[in-house]
Amino acid sequence: CGGSVSDSSGMLQSPNYPGSYPNDADCVWEIQVENNFRVTLTFRDIAMQSGTCQYDYIEVYDGPLHSSPLLGRFCSGSFPTYVSTSNMMSVRFHSDSRYSFRGFQAHYSSIPAGHNTTIQCLPDYMHVVVSRRYLQSQGYPAEGVTLSDNHCRPTVTSQEVVFNIPYNGCGTTQEENNDTINYSNTIRVASSGYIIKRKKNINLHVSCKMLRKSWQQVVYTAEDTVEVNEFQFGRYDMNITFYNSPAFQQQVRSSPYYIDLNQNLYLQACLHSSDPNLKVVVDTCVASPDPHDFNTLAYYLVQNRCPRDPSYATFLSPSSHFARFKFNAFEFMSRHPSVYLKCQMLVCRLGDYSSRCYRGCSSRPKRDTSSAEEEVDVVVGPIQLHEGDASSESTG
């Protein structure tokens, strides 16, 4: 139960609904809609063990579960509606080992945020758009909108002032907190009065905060009568590519990738980010004949950084943004026409030796909150055997 949800609208419900939910369930749904939209969640049915909500309960969070305000916790009563302040909301359902009931059903949808300033945290820069109509309504010209670094100029159109602010330039500062990596800058809107100043300057503080499982985007303004508060969430940009040799010089561009049984396969994961102080490693790789199901028929190559297949090995990489590894085309290939790989990558701060990127093989201990890290899932494939190998296996 639970999981990531990215459709613009949909339904959430407890396991087995409208039948009785199982005991000892703990389900978390992460709802993430488009940038600059908000999530509205309405409960349509609630039938759970009532009382103090100590045993069975539902929790709704205004963003990721472990780092966001709790909007509500309940187990009975009227059917509430919640609206997020960002494009992300988390819902947790918990049951204990005693009684079981029908559970809950809820509907969610996305609604426009409706702000005059929007922000997207892209892989290499912050994309900030300020409405010229908003500036004019406040009595400010578009030409007065600047960054602290005057060399980094915006693009001014008939309707917008657009900034593409790099994470490692234009005065962007970096700060590491307990579980976030923060990139911050300030857009300044200056009053045009030089001798007699009748308006306050606007300081529009822009931040992208790297959480364990998402980018958090923040816009807020200071010293102005109109307060703008906006939070957005996104994901790291990562891809995995096959190479034809351990030299990692020539990519395999054909899809499907036809191979021989017991052939060595070489892969490189690449993190697309302008921040040089990040490190990527392979945490878990699992193979499956179904790109949408990595549970029913699954073969683990590596799990929690522990090799499960004897042919799995890693290589030194020329950059901390790359992770290189290899394995053999295993017997699993002979029983299925196509095989897909799902790899969970870890992104950590370079040199943060308390993070999982530096710990090596582990039995998945509790995450250390003193380090900043993110998990990114990438699916690659299909891999297919050459027809000669497949036919010889079927007749042998």
Short mmCIF file of C-alpha atoms in Angstrom, two decimals:
data_model
loop_
_atom_site.label_atom_id
_atom_site.label_comp_id
_atom_site.label_asym_id
_atom_site.label_seq_id
_atom_site.Cartn_x
_atom_site.Cartn_y
_atom_site.Cartn_z
CA CYS A 1 0.00 0.00 0.00
CA GLY A 2 1.06 3.61 -0.39
CA GLY A 3 3.61 4.88 -2.89
CA SER A 4 4.22 7.90 -5.11
CA VAL A 5 1.24 9.44 -6.91
CA SER A 6 1.74 11.95 -9.73
CA ASP A 7 -1.58 12.13 -11.61
CA SER A 8 -3.44 15.45 -11.49
CA SER A 9 -6.34 13.79 -9.66
CA GLY A 10 -7.22 10.41 -8.24
CA MET A 11 -8.46 8.29 -5.36
CA LEU A 12 -6.74 7.04 -2.20
CA GLN A 13 -8.16 4.29 -0.03
CA SER A 14 -7.08 1.94 2.72
CA PRO A 15 -5.98 -1.61 1.76
CA ASN A 16 -8.90 -3.96 0.88
CA TYR A 17 -11.42 -1.06 0.95
CA PRO A 18 -14.41 -1.39 1.32
CA GLY A 19 -13.43 -4.62 3.03
CA SER A 20 -11.66 -4.61 6.39
CA TYR A 21 -8.12 -3.25 6.35
CA PRO A 22 -5.28 -5.51 7.60
CA ASN A 23 -3.69 -5.25 11.01
CA ASP A 24 -0.25 -3.65 11.48
CA ALA A 25 -0.46 -1.64 8.27
CA ASP A 26 1.62 1.50 7.77
CA CYS A 27 1.00 3.08 4.37
CA VAL A 28 2.38 6.39 3.09
CA TRP A 29 1.18 8.05 -0.13
CA GLU A 30 3.24 10.94 -1.56
CA ILE A 31 1.03 13.04 -3.85
CA GLN A 32 3.06 15.28 -6.17
CA VAL A 33 1.27 17.34 -8.83
CA GLU A 34 2.64 19.87 -11.34
CA ASN A 35 4.81 22.78 -10.28
CA ASN A 36 2.88 25.84 -9.11
CA PHE A 37 -0.25 23.78 -8.40
CA ARG A 38 -1.60 22.77 -5.00
CA VAL A 39 -3.13 19.52 -3.76
CA THR A 40 -6.68 19.49 -2.41
CA LEU A 41 -7.70 16.29 -0.56
CA THR A 42 -11.28 15.47 0.48
CA PHE A 43 -12.24 12.41 2.54
CA ARG A 44 -15.48 10.70 1.45
CA ASP A 45 -15.64 7.81 3.90
CA ILE A 46 -14.00 7.08 7.27
CA ALA A 47 -14.73 3.95 9.32
CA MET A 48 -11.95 3.18 11.79
CA GLN A 49 -11.39 2.45 15.47
CA SER A 50 -12.51 5.73 17.03
CA GLY A 51 -11.56 7.37 20.30
CA THR A 52 -8.20 9.03 20.87
CA CYS A 53 -6.83 7.87 17.46
CA GLN A 54 -3.93 6.21 19.26
CA TYR A 55 -4.21 2.82 17.55
CA ASP A 56 -5.65 3.31 14.05
CA TYR A 57 -5.38 6.74 12.41
CA ILE A 58 -4.82 8.85 9.30
CA GLU A 59 -2.25 11.67 9.13
CA VAL A 60 -2.03 14.36 6.45
CA TYR A 61 1.24 16.31 5.98
CA ASP A 62 1.85 19.52 4.04
CA GLY A 63 4.73 18.06 1.98
CA PRO A 64 7.13 15.12 2.62
CA LEU A 65 6.30 13.01 5.67
CA HIS A 66 9.43 13.56 7.77
CA SER A 67 10.01 17.26 7.16
CA SER A 68 6.61 18.94 6.82
CA PRO A 69 3.90 20.31 9.14
CA LEU A 70 1.12 17.97 10.20
CA LEU A 71 -2.18 19.26 8.79
CA GLY A 72 -4.36 16.79 10.66
CA ARG A 73 -4.62 13.45 12.46
CA PHE A 74 -7.99 11.74 12.80
CA CYS A 75 -9.81 8.40 12.86
CA SER A 76 -13.52 9.29 12.83
CA GLY A 77 -15.96 12.17 12.67
CA SER A 78 -16.79 14.50 9.79
CA PHE A 79 -15.11 14.26 6.40
CA PRO A 80 -12.34 16.89 6.29
CA THR A 81 -10.78 18.66 3.31
CA TYR A 82 -7.11 19.73 3.22
CA VAL A 83 -5.25 22.03 0.81
CA SER A 84 -1.44 22.00 0.57
CA THR A 85 0.72 25.12 0.38
CA SER A 86 2.84 23.44 -2.32
CA ASN A 87 2.57 20.87 -5.07
CA MET A 88 3.11 18.00 -2.62
CA MET A 89 1.14 16.34 0.19
CA SER A 90 1.69 13.11 2.14
CA VAL A 91 -1.01 10.85 3.60
CA ARG A 92 -0.20 8.16 6.17
CA PHE A 93 -2.54 5.35 7.24
CA HIS A 94 -1.65 3.31 10.34
CA SER A 95 -3.39 0.36 11.99
CA ASP A 96 -2.43 -1.69 15.04
CA SER A 97 -2.77 -5.41 15.77
CA ARG A 98 -6.23 -5.32 17.31
CA TYR A 99 -9.49 -4.38 15.59
CA SER A 100 -10.13 -3.91 11.88
CA PHE A 101 -12.75 -1.79 10.08
CA ARG A 102 -13.73 -0.59 6.61
CA GLY A 103 -11.08 2.15 6.54
CA PHE A 104 -11.19 5.27 4.40
CA GLN A 105 -11.59 6.61 0.89
CA ALA A 106 -10.43 10.06 -0.23
CA HIS A 107 -10.29 12.01 -3.51
CA TYR A 108 -7.49 14.40 -4.43
CA SER A 109 -7.09 16.93 -7.24
CA SER A 110 -4.74 19.75 -8.24
CA ILE A 111 -5.65 23.43 -8.29
CA PRO A 112 -3.61 26.38 -9.62
CA ALA A 113 -1.57 28.14 -6.95
CA GLY A 114 -2.50 31.54 -8.43
CA HIS A 115 0.61 33.43 -7.31
CA ASN A 116 2.25 36.31 -9.12
CA THR A 117 5.68 34.72 -8.72
CA THR A 118 6.49 31.11 -9.64
CA ILE A 119 9.61 29.01 -9.18
CA GLN A 120 10.92 25.72 -10.53
CA CYS A 121 14.04 24.00 -9.23
CA LEU A 122 15.53 22.54 -12.41
CA PRO A 123 18.67 20.34 -12.48
CA ASP A 124 21.09 23.22 -13.17
CA TYR A 125 19.30 26.39 -12.13
CA MET A 126 16.33 28.01 -10.43
CA HIS A 127 13.72 29.21 -12.94
CA VAL A 128 11.85 32.17 -11.42
CA VAL A 129 9.09 34.09 -13.19
CA VAL A 130 7.71 37.40 -11.87
CA SER A 131 4.51 38.78 -13.39
CA ARG A 132 4.90 42.27 -14.92
CA ARG A 133 1.22 42.92 -14.18
CA TYR A 134 1.94 42.32 -10.50
CA LEU A 135 4.94 44.67 -10.59
CA GLN A 136 2.89 47.37 -12.32
CA SER A 137 0.05 46.99 -9.81
CA GLN A 138 2.58 47.68 -7.05
CA GLY A 139 4.05 50.62 -8.96
CA TYR A 140 7.38 49.04 -9.94
CA PRO A 141 8.95 48.96 -13.42
CA ALA A 142 10.27 45.68 -14.82
CA GLU A 143 13.67 47.32 -15.33
CA GLY A 144 14.11 47.64 -11.56
CA VAL A 145 14.16 43.87 -10.96
CA THR A 146 17.72 42.60 -10.42
CA LEU A 147 19.82 40.04 -8.60
CA SER A 148 22.50 40.97 -6.10
CA ASP A 149 24.99 40.13 -8.87
CA ASN A 150 24.20 42.74 -11.53
CA HIS A 151 26.03 40.70 -14.18
CA CYS A 152 23.19 38.15 -14.14
CA ARG A 153 20.34 39.83 -15.96
CA PRO A 154 16.77 38.58 -16.41
CA THR A 155 14.89 38.10 -19.66
CA VAL A 156 12.08 40.67 -19.84
CA THR A 157 9.05 39.87 -22.01
CA SER A 158 5.79 41.75 -22.47
CA GLN A 159 4.25 39.84 -19.56
CA GLU A 160 7.06 38.43 -17.39
CA VAL A 161 10.49 38.95 -15.87
CA VAL A 162 12.33 35.61 -16.09
CA PHE A 163 15.45 34.63 -14.10
CA ASN A 164 17.48 31.46 -14.66
CA ILE A 165 19.67 31.48 -11.56
CA PRO A 166 22.47 28.86 -11.48
CA TYR A 167 23.16 26.94 -8.28
CA ASN A 168 26.88 27.67 -8.48
CA GLY A 169 26.91 31.29 -9.68
CA CYS A 170 25.21 34.70 -9.73
CA GLY A 171 25.69 35.05 -5.98
CA THR A 172 23.82 31.86 -5.06
CA THR A 173 24.85 30.69 -1.59
CA GLN A 174 24.94 27.10 -0.33
CA GLU A 175 24.22 25.91 3.18
CA GLU A 176 23.89 22.42 4.66
CA ASN A 177 21.46 21.84 7.53
CA ASN A 178 20.49 18.66 9.35
CA ASP A 179 18.75 17.00 6.39
CA THR A 180 18.77 19.62 3.63
CA ILE A 181 21.15 21.26 1.17
CA ASN A 182 19.98 24.84 0.60
CA TYR A 183 20.68 27.02 -2.45
CA SER A 184 19.56 30.63 -1.94
CA ASN A 185 19.57 33.93 -3.81
CA THR A 186 17.72 37.26 -3.62
CA ILE A 187 15.83 39.11 -6.35
CA ARG A 188 15.58 42.80 -5.56
CA VAL A 189 12.85 45.14 -6.77
CA ALA A 190 13.99 48.72 -6.16
CA SER A 191 11.82 51.80 -5.79
CA SER A 192 12.34 54.41 -8.52
CA GLY A 193 12.39 57.33 -6.10
CA TYR A 194 15.89 58.69 -5.51
CA ILE A 195 15.35 61.92 -3.54
CA ILE A 196 12.05 61.11 -1.85
CA LYS A 197 11.48 57.39 -1.42
CA ARG A 198 7.81 56.57 -0.95
CA LYS A 199 7.90 52.77 -1.46
CA LYS A 200 9.78 50.04 0.27
CA ASN A 201 12.14 47.88 -1.75
CA ILE A 202 11.05 44.28 -2.27
CA ASN A 203 13.48 41.50 -1.43
CA LEU A 204 12.30 38.29 -3.05
CA HIS A 205 14.23 35.46 -1.42
CA VAL A 206 14.48 32.36 -3.60
CA SER A 207 15.56 29.00 -2.20
CA CYS A 208 15.83 25.43 -3.44
CA LYS A 209 16.17 23.02 -0.54
CA MET A 210 17.38 19.48 -1.13
CA LEU A 211 15.43 17.11 1.11
CA ARG A 212 15.97 13.38 1.43
CA LYS A 213 13.46 12.55 -1.26
CA SER A 214 12.77 15.79 -3.09
CA TRP A 215 13.76 19.28 -4.04
CA GLN A 216 11.83 21.83 -2.04
CA GLN A 217 11.39 25.19 -3.71
CA VAL A 218 10.67 28.28 -1.67
CA VAL A 219 9.80 31.83 -2.60
CA TYR A 220 9.10 34.49 -0.03
CA THR A 221 9.26 38.25 0.02
CA ALA A 222 10.33 40.59 2.78
CA GLU A 223 9.77 44.31 3.51
CA ASP A 224 6.61 44.47 1.46
CA THR A 225 2.91 44.71 2.28
CA VAL A 226 2.19 41.69 0.08
CA GLU A 227 3.68 38.45 1.40
CA VAL A 228 4.31 35.68 -1.12
CA ASN A 229 4.94 32.21 0.26
CA GLU A 230 5.34 29.37 -2.18
CA PHE A 231 6.77 25.87 -1.89
CA GLN A 232 7.35 23.44 -4.75
CA PHE A 233 8.80 19.94 -4.94
CA GLY A 234 10.64 18.14 -7.72
CA ARG A 235 13.14 15.31 -8.31
CA TYR A 236 16.77 14.91 -9.29
CA ASP A 237 17.49 14.32 -12.98
CA MET A 238 19.31 11.00 -13.41
CA ASN A 239 19.81 8.54 -16.26
CA ILE A 240 21.57 5.18 -16.72
CA THR A 241 23.30 4.21 -19.98
CA PHE A 242 24.79 0.93 -21.23
CA TYR A 243 28.39 0.92 -22.57
CA ASN A 244 30.04 -1.69 -24.76
CA SER A 245 33.29 -2.08 -22.77
CA PRO A 246 34.85 -1.33 -19.36
CA ALA A 247 36.55 1.70 -20.96
CA PHE A 248 33.13 3.45 -20.89
CA GLN A 249 33.86 5.31 -24.13
CA GLN A 250 31.09 4.19 -26.49
CA GLN A 251 27.44 4.20 -25.43
CA VAL A 252 24.98 1.53 -26.52
CA ARG A 253 22.26 3.52 -28.26
CA SER A 254 20.11 0.65 -29.61
CA SER A 255 16.88 -0.27 -27.85
CA PRO A 256 16.21 -3.08 -27.15
CA TYR A 257 19.82 -3.93 -26.27
CA TYR A 258 20.50 -7.42 -27.69
CA ILE A 259 23.11 -9.40 -25.76
CA ASP A 260 24.60 -12.87 -25.38
CA LEU A 261 24.08 -15.04 -22.32
CA ASN A 262 26.91 -14.52 -19.79
CA GLN A 263 28.00 -11.37 -21.62
CA ASN A 264 29.36 -8.61 -19.39
CA LEU A 265 27.11 -5.56 -19.29
CA TYR A 266 28.61 -2.17 -18.38
CA LEU A 267 26.42 0.66 -17.05
CA GLN A 268 26.97 4.25 -16.03
CA ALA A 269 24.56 6.33 -13.97
CA CYS A 270 24.83 10.09 -14.51
CA LEU A 271 23.47 12.81 -12.24
CA HIS A 272 22.59 16.03 -14.08
CA SER A 273 23.25 18.85 -11.64
CA SER A 274 25.37 22.00 -11.67
CA ASP A 275 26.36 21.46 -8.04
CA PRO A 276 29.87 19.90 -8.09
CA ASN A 277 29.67 18.94 -4.40
CA LEU A 278 27.33 15.96 -4.88
CA LYS A 279 28.14 12.25 -5.03
CA VAL A 280 26.07 9.47 -6.60
CA VAL A 281 26.33 5.73 -5.82
CA VAL A 282 24.32 2.60 -6.68
CA ASP A 283 22.21 1.45 -3.72
CA THR A 284 19.92 -1.26 -5.16
CA CYS A 285 19.44 -2.78 -8.64
CA VAL A 286 16.71 -5.32 -9.34
CA ALA A 287 15.82 -7.06 -12.64
CA SER A 288 12.31 -7.97 -13.79
CA PRO A 289 10.59 -8.98 -17.06
CA ASP A 290 7.90 -6.37 -16.33
CA PRO A 291 8.94 -2.68 -16.28
CA HIS A 292 5.97 -1.90 -14.02
CA ASP A 293 6.39 -4.74 -11.50
CA PHE A 294 9.70 -5.32 -9.72
CA ASN A 295 8.22 -7.48 -6.96
CA THR A 296 6.50 -10.55 -8.48
CA LEU A 297 9.48 -11.82 -10.51
CA ALA A 298 12.57 -10.06 -9.25
CA TYR A 299 16.29 -10.77 -9.30
CA TYR A 300 18.55 -8.54 -7.17
CA LEU A 301 21.99 -7.64 -8.48
CA VAL A 302 22.78 -5.41 -5.50
CA GLN A 303 20.63 -4.52 -2.49
CA ASN A 304 21.38 -1.80 0.09
CA ARG A 305 24.84 -1.58 -1.50
CA CYS A 306 25.41 -5.32 -0.82
CA PRO A 307 26.16 -7.37 -3.99
CA ARG A 308 23.61 -10.19 -4.47
CA ASP A 309 24.90 -11.43 -7.84
CA PRO A 310 28.48 -12.75 -7.89
CA SER A 311 29.23 -10.95 -11.16
CA TYR A 312 28.25 -7.51 -9.90
CA ALA A 313 31.17 -5.07 -9.51
CA THR A 314 31.74 -1.31 -9.45
CA PHE A 315 34.36 0.82 -11.23
CA LEU A 316 36.17 4.02 -10.33
CA SER A 317 34.47 7.01 -11.96
CA PRO A 318 36.03 10.19 -13.36
CA SER A 319 33.47 12.35 -11.55
CA SER A 320 31.39 12.14 -8.38
CA HIS A 321 28.34 12.67 -10.62
CA PHE A 322 28.95 9.26 -12.26
CA ALA A 323 28.53 5.74 -10.85
CA ARG A 324 29.88 2.86 -12.96
CA PHE A 325 29.12 -0.84 -12.49
CA LYS A 326 28.81 -4.14 -14.37
CA PHE A 327 27.19 -7.58 -14.20
CA ASN A 328 26.78 -10.67 -16.37
CA ALA A 329 23.72 -11.49 -18.44
CA PHE A 330 22.38 -14.02 -15.98
CA GLU A 331 20.28 -17.16 -16.33
CA PHE A 332 17.21 -15.03 -15.60
CA MET A 333 17.55 -13.83 -19.22
CA SER A 334 16.99 -17.30 -20.70
CA ARG A 335 13.46 -17.59 -19.29
CA HIS A 336 12.05 -14.20 -20.36
CA PRO A 337 12.10 -12.43 -23.73
CA SER A 338 12.94 -9.01 -22.21
CA VAL A 339 14.48 -7.90 -18.93
CA TYR A 340 14.34 -4.45 -17.34
CA LEU A 341 16.47 -3.02 -14.57
CA LYS A 342 15.29 -0.72 -11.81
CA CYS A 343 18.16 0.91 -9.93
CA GLN A 344 17.83 3.03 -6.83
CA MET A 345 20.61 5.61 -6.72
CA LEU A 346 21.78 7.59 -3.69
CA VAL A 347 22.75 11.26 -3.98
CA CYS A 348 24.74 12.69 -1.04
CA ARG A 349 26.99 15.59 -0.25
CA LEU A 350 30.54 14.98 -1.43
CA GLY A 351 32.73 14.27 1.61
CA ASP A 352 29.78 13.63 3.98
CA TYR A 353 31.19 10.44 5.48
CA SER A 354 28.13 9.98 7.72
CA SER A 355 25.91 9.41 4.67
CA ARG A 356 25.04 6.04 3.14
CA CYS A 357 27.14 6.92 0.07
CA TYR A 358 30.27 6.26 2.14
CA ARG A 359 29.09 3.41 4.37
CA GLY A 360 29.21 0.54 1.88
CA CYS A 361 27.12 -2.60 2.35
CA SER A 362 24.51 -2.31 5.10
CA SER A 363 21.38 -4.09 6.29
CA ARG A 364 19.40 -0.84 5.84
CA PRO A 365 19.86 0.79 9.24
CA LYS A 366 17.78 3.74 10.29
CA ARG A 367 18.73 6.76 8.27
CA ASP A 368 21.17 9.15 9.89
CA THR A 369 19.42 12.52 10.10
CA SER A 370 22.76 14.33 10.27
CA SER A 371 23.39 13.71 6.58
CA ALA A 372 21.64 14.99 3.47
CA GLU A 373 20.84 12.36 0.88
CA GLU A 374 18.19 11.49 -1.68
CA GLU A 375 17.01 8.28 -3.30
CA VAL A 376 16.32 8.31 -7.05
CA ASP A 377 14.77 5.39 -8.97
CA VAL A 378 15.74 4.81 -12.62
CA VAL A 379 14.35 2.08 -14.91
CA VAL A 380 16.42 0.96 -17.94
CA GLY A 381 15.85 -1.61 -20.65
CA PRO A 382 14.71 -3.74 -22.25
CA ILE A 383 17.63 -6.17 -22.54
CA GLN A 384 17.01 -9.09 -24.90
CA LEU A 385 19.01 -12.16 -25.84
CA HIS A 386 20.15 -12.63 -29.43
CA GLU A 387 17.75 -14.99 -31.19
CA GLY A 388 20.42 -17.71 -31.40
CA ASP A 389 20.86 -17.76 -27.61
CA ALA A 390 17.14 -17.77 -26.96
CA SER A 391 16.43 -20.64 -29.37
CA SER A 392 19.35 -22.76 -28.11
CA GLU A 393 18.11 -22.34 -24.55
CA SER A 394 14.58 -23.35 -25.46
CA THR A 395 15.72 -26.48 -27.33
CA GLY A 396 18.52 -27.46 -24.94
#
